[in-house]
Coordinates of C-alpha atoms and ligand atoms in Angstrom, one line a residue:
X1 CA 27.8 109.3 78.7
X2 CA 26.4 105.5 78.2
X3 CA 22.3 105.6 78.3
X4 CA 22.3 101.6 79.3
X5 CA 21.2 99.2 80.1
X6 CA 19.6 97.8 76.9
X7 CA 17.9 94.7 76.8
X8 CA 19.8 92.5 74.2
X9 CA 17.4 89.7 74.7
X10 CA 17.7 86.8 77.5
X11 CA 19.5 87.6 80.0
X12 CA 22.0 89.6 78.6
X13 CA 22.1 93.8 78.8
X14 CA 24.5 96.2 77.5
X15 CA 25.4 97.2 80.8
X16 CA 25.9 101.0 81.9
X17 CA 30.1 101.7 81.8
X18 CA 31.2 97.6 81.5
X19 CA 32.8 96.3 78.8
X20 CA 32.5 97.0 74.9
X21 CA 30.5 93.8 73.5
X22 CA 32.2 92.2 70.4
X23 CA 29.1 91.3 67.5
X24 CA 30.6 89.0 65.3
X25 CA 29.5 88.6 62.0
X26 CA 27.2 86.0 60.2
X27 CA 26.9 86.4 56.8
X28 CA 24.5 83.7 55.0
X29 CA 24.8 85.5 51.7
X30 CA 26.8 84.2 48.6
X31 CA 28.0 88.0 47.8
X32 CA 29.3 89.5 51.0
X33 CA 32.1 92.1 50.0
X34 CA 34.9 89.9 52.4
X35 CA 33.5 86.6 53.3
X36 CA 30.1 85.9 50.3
X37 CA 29.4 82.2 50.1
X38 CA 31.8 81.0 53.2
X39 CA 28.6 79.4 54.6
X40 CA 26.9 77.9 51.9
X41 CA 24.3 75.9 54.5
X42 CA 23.1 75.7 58.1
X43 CA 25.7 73.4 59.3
X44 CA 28.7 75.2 58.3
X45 CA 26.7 78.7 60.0
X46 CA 26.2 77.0 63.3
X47 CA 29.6 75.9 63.1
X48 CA 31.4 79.3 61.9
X49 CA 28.5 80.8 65.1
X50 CA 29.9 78.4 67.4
X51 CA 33.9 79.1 66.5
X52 CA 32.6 83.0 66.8
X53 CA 31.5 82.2 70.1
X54 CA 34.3 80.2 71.8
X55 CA 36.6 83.6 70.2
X56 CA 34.2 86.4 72.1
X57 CA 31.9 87.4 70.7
X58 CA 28.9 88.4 72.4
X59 CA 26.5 88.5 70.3
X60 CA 26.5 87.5 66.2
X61 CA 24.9 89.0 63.6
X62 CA 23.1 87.4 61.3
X63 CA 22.8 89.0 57.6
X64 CA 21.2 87.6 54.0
X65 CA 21.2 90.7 51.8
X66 CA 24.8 92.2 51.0
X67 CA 24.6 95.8 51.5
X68 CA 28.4 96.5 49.6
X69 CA 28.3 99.3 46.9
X70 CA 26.8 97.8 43.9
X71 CA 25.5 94.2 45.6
X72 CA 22.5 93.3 43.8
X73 CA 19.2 93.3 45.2
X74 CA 18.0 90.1 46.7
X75 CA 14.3 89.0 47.2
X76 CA 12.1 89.2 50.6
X77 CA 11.3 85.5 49.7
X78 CA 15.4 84.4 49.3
X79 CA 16.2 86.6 52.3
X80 CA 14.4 84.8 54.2
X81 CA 15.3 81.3 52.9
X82 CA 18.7 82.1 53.9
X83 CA 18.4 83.5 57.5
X84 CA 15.6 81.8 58.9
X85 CA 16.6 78.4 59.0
X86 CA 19.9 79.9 60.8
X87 CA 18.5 81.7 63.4
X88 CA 16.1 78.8 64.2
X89 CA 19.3 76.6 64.7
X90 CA 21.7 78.9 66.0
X91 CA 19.0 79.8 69.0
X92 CA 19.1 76.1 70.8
X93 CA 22.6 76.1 70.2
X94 CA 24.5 79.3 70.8
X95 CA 23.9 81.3 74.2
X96 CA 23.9 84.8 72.7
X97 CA 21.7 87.3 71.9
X98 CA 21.4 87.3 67.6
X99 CA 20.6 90.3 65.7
X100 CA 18.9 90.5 62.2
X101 CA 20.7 92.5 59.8
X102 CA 17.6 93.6 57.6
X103 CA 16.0 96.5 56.1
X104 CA 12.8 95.0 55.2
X105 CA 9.8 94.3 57.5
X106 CA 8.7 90.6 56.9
X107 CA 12.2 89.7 57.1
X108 CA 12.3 91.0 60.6
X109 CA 8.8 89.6 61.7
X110 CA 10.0 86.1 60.6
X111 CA 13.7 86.7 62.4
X112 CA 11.9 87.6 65.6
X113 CA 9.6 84.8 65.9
X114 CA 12.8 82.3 65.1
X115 CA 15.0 83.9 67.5
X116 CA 16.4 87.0 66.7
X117 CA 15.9 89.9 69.9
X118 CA 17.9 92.8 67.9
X119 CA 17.1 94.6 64.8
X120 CA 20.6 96.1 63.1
X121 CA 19.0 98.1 60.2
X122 CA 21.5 99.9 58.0
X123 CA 19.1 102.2 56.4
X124 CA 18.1 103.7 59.9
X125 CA 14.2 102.5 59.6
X126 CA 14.4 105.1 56.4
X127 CA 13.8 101.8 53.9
X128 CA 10.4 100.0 54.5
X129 CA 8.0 102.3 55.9
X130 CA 6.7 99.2 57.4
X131 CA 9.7 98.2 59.6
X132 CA 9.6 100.7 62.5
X133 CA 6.2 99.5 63.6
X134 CA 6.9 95.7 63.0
X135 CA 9.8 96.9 65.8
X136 CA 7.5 98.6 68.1
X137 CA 5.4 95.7 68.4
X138 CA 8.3 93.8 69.9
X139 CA 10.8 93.9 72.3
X140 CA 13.7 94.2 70.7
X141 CA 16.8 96.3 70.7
X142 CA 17.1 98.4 67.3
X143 CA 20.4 99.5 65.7
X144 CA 19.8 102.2 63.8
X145 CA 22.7 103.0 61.5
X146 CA 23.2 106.0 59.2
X147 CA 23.2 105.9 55.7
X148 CA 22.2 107.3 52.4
X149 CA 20.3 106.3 49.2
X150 CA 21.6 102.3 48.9
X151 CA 23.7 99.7 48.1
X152 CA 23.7 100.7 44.0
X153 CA 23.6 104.9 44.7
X154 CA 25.5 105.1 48.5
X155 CA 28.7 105.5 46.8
X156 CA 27.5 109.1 44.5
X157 CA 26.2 110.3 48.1
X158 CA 29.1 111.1 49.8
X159 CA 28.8 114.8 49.6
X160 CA 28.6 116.7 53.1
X161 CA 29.5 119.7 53.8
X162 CA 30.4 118.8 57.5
X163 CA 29.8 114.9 57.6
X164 CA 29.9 115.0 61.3
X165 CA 27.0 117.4 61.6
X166 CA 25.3 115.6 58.9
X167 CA 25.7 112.3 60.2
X168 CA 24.1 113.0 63.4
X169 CA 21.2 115.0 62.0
X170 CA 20.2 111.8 60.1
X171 CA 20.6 109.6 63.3
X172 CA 18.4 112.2 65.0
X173 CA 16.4 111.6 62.3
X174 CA 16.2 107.7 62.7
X175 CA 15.5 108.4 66.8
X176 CA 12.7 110.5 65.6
X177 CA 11.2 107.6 63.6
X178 CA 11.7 105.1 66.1
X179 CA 10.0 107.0 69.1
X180 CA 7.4 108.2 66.6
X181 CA 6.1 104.7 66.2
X182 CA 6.4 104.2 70.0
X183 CA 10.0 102.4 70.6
X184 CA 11.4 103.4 73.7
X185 CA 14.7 105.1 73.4
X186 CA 16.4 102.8 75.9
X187 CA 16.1 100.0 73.5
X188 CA 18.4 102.4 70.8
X189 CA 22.2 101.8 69.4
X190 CA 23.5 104.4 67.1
X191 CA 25.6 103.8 64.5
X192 CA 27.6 105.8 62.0
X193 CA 27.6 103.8 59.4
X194 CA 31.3 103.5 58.2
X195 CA 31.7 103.3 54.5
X196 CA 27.7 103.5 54.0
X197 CA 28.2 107.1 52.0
X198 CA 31.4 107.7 53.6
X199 CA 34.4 108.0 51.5
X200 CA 37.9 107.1 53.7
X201 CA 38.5 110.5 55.0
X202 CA 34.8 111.0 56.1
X203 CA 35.6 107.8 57.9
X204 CA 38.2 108.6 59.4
X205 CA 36.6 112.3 60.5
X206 CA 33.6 110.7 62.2
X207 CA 35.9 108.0 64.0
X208 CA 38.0 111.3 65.3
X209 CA 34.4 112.8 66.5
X210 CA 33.0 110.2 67.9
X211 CA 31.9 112.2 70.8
X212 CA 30.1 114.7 68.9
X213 CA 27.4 111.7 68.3
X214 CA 27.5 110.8 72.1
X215 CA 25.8 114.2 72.5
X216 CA 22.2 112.2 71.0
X217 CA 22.9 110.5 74.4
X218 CA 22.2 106.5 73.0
X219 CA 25.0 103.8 73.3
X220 CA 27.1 103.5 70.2
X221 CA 28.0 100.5 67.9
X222 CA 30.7 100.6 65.2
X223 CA 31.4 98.0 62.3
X224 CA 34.7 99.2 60.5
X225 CA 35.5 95.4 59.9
X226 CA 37.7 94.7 56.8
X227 CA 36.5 97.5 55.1
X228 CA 37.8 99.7 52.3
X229 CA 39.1 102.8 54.1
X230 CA 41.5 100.4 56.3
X231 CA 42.4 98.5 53.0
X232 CA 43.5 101.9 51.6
X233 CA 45.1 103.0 54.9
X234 CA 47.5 100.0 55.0
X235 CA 48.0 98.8 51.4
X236 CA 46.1 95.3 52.5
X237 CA 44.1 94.1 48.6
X238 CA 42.3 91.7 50.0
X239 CA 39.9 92.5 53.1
X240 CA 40.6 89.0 54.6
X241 CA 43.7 90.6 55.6
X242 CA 42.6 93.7 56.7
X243 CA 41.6 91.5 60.6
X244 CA 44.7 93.4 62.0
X245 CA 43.9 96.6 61.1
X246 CA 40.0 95.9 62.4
X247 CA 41.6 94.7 65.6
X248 CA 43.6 98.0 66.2
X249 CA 40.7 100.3 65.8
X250 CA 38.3 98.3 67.7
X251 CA 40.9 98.8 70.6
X252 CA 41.2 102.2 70.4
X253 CA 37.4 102.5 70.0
X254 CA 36.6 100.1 73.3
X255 CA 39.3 102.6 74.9
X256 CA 36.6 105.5 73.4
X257 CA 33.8 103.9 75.5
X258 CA 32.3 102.2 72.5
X259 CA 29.7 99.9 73.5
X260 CA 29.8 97.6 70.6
X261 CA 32.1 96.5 68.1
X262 CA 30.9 94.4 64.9
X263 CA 33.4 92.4 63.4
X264 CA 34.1 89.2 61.3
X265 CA 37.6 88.2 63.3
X266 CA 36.6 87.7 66.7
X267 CA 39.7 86.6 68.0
X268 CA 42.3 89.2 67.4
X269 CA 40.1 92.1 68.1
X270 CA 38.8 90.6 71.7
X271 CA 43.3 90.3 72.3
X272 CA 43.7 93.7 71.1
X273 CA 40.8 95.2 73.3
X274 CA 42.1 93.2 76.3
X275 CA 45.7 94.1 75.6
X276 CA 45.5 97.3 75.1
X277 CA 42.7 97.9 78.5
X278 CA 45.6 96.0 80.6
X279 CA 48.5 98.3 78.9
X280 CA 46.1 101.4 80.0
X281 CA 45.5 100.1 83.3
X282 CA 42.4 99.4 82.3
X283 CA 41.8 96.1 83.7
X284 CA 43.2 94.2 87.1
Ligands
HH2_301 N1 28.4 97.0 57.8 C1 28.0 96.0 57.0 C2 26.8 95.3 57.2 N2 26.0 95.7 58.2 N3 25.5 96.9 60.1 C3 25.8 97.9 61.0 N4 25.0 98.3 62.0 N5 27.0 98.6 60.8 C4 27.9 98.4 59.8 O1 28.9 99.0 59.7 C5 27.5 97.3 58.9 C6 26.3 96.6 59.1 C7 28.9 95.6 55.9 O2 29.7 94.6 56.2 P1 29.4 93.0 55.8 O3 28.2 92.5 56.4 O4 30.6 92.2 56.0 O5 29.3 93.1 54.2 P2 28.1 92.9 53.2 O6 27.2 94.0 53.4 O7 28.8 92.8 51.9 O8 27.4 91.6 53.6

């Protein structure tokens, strides 16, 4: 069941039953668990957007706070001096919708105003009590992921006694915040949160069940990109070479009906998606 269209900002929607989008990842952040301090400056952002773009993607995602186990905190003030000057670039110069990857309020109320029309909050609007209401009083799309305790404790919190059942009481949770402060459902991505809590097999159990969480009724959006669970699935040390892997399960998922896909190799997963639609008939 897709609830869409959502407004992604512009002119693009995430359009009821058409295509699953392909986010590609922007992380300005020196500590990033597979690619921390690729783009040390604006320049090489726009250009690593711009290569993102010419691959796929359809939107990007722009990110200044590592949210790996263990990543050290970062300040609001040094957040913001790494994604502000991006998104101010990248929106003259890259025709897709950007995304904020934040859990803190003034970081989104800066990130709006230079650009960004989606909020991708991995703590579910659980973090900064003042974030839901900075998103009310906008426009934009919200992703609202699931997770517990953060980046230092996540790791000790993956206890559930049916992770399934657990994960989407706490995204019912997150809907509940969200349309308590008075933003509209229709603007709503749900998100699992792979690895956020999870260990590998609870990974692997809510990929399996991913229609379980389609019962909330909201579009979904999935980020397994490079991380652990398929680095211990295939053997592959370094998550730089875990893009093939990625690839494969964002095919399977776009075959699931997932609406979006957040990934830091563009390229192979849009092939994979497109091969494996045309191998299923999928596509003309
Ligand atoms: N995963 C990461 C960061 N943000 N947002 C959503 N909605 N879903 C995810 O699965 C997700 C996310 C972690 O990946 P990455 O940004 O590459 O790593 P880091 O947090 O180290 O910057």
């Amino acid at each position: 069941m897709r609830r869409c269209p959502v407004p992604l900002g512009g002119q693009k929607v995430l359009e009821a039953g058409g295509p699953t989008l392909i986010a590609g990842v922007l992380n300005v952040t020196p500590d990033s668990f597979s690619d921390g301090g690729a783009l040390p400056n604006v320049e090489a952002a726009v250009a690593q957007a711009r290569r993102l773009v010419a691959e796929g993607a359809d939107w990007l995602d722009i990110g200044g706070e590592s949210t790996r186990p263990n990543a050290a905190p970062v300040t609001v003030e040094e957040e913001l001096r790494r994604v502000i000057p991006v998104l101010r670039a990248l929106r003259e110069r890259v025709g897709v919708p950007l995304s904020i990857d934040t859990r803190r309020a003034p970081v989104f109320v800066e990130a709006a105003a230079a650009g960004a029309s989606i909020l991708n909050d991995v703590s579910g609007l659980r973090d900064d009590p003042a974030l839901a209401p900075a998103a009310a009083a906008t426009d934009v799309a919200v992703v609202l992921m699931h997770s517990r305790g953060d980046p230092r404790t996540m790791d000790q919190l993956a206890r559930y006694d049916d992770v399934v059942a657990e994960v989407q009481e706490g995204l019912a949770a997150a809907v509940a915040r969200a349309e308590g402060v008075g933003i509209a459902r229709d603007r709503l991505l749900l998100d699992p949160g792979l690895g956020f809590a999870k260990t590998s097999e609870q990974n692997w159990c809510l990929l399996r069940s991913l229609g379980r969480l389609r019962s909330l009724g909201l579009p979904l959006f999935v980020g397994p990109s490079r991380k652990r669970f398929l680095g211990a699935l295939t053997g592959r040390e370094a998550p730089t070479e875990r893009d093939t892997a990625t690839a494969a399960l964002c095919a399977h998922l776009a075959l699931e009906g997932v609406e979006v896909v957040r990934v830091h190799a563009v390229a192979p997963t849009r092939d994979a998606i497109l091969v494996l639609e045309a191998a299923r008939g999928g596509v003309a």
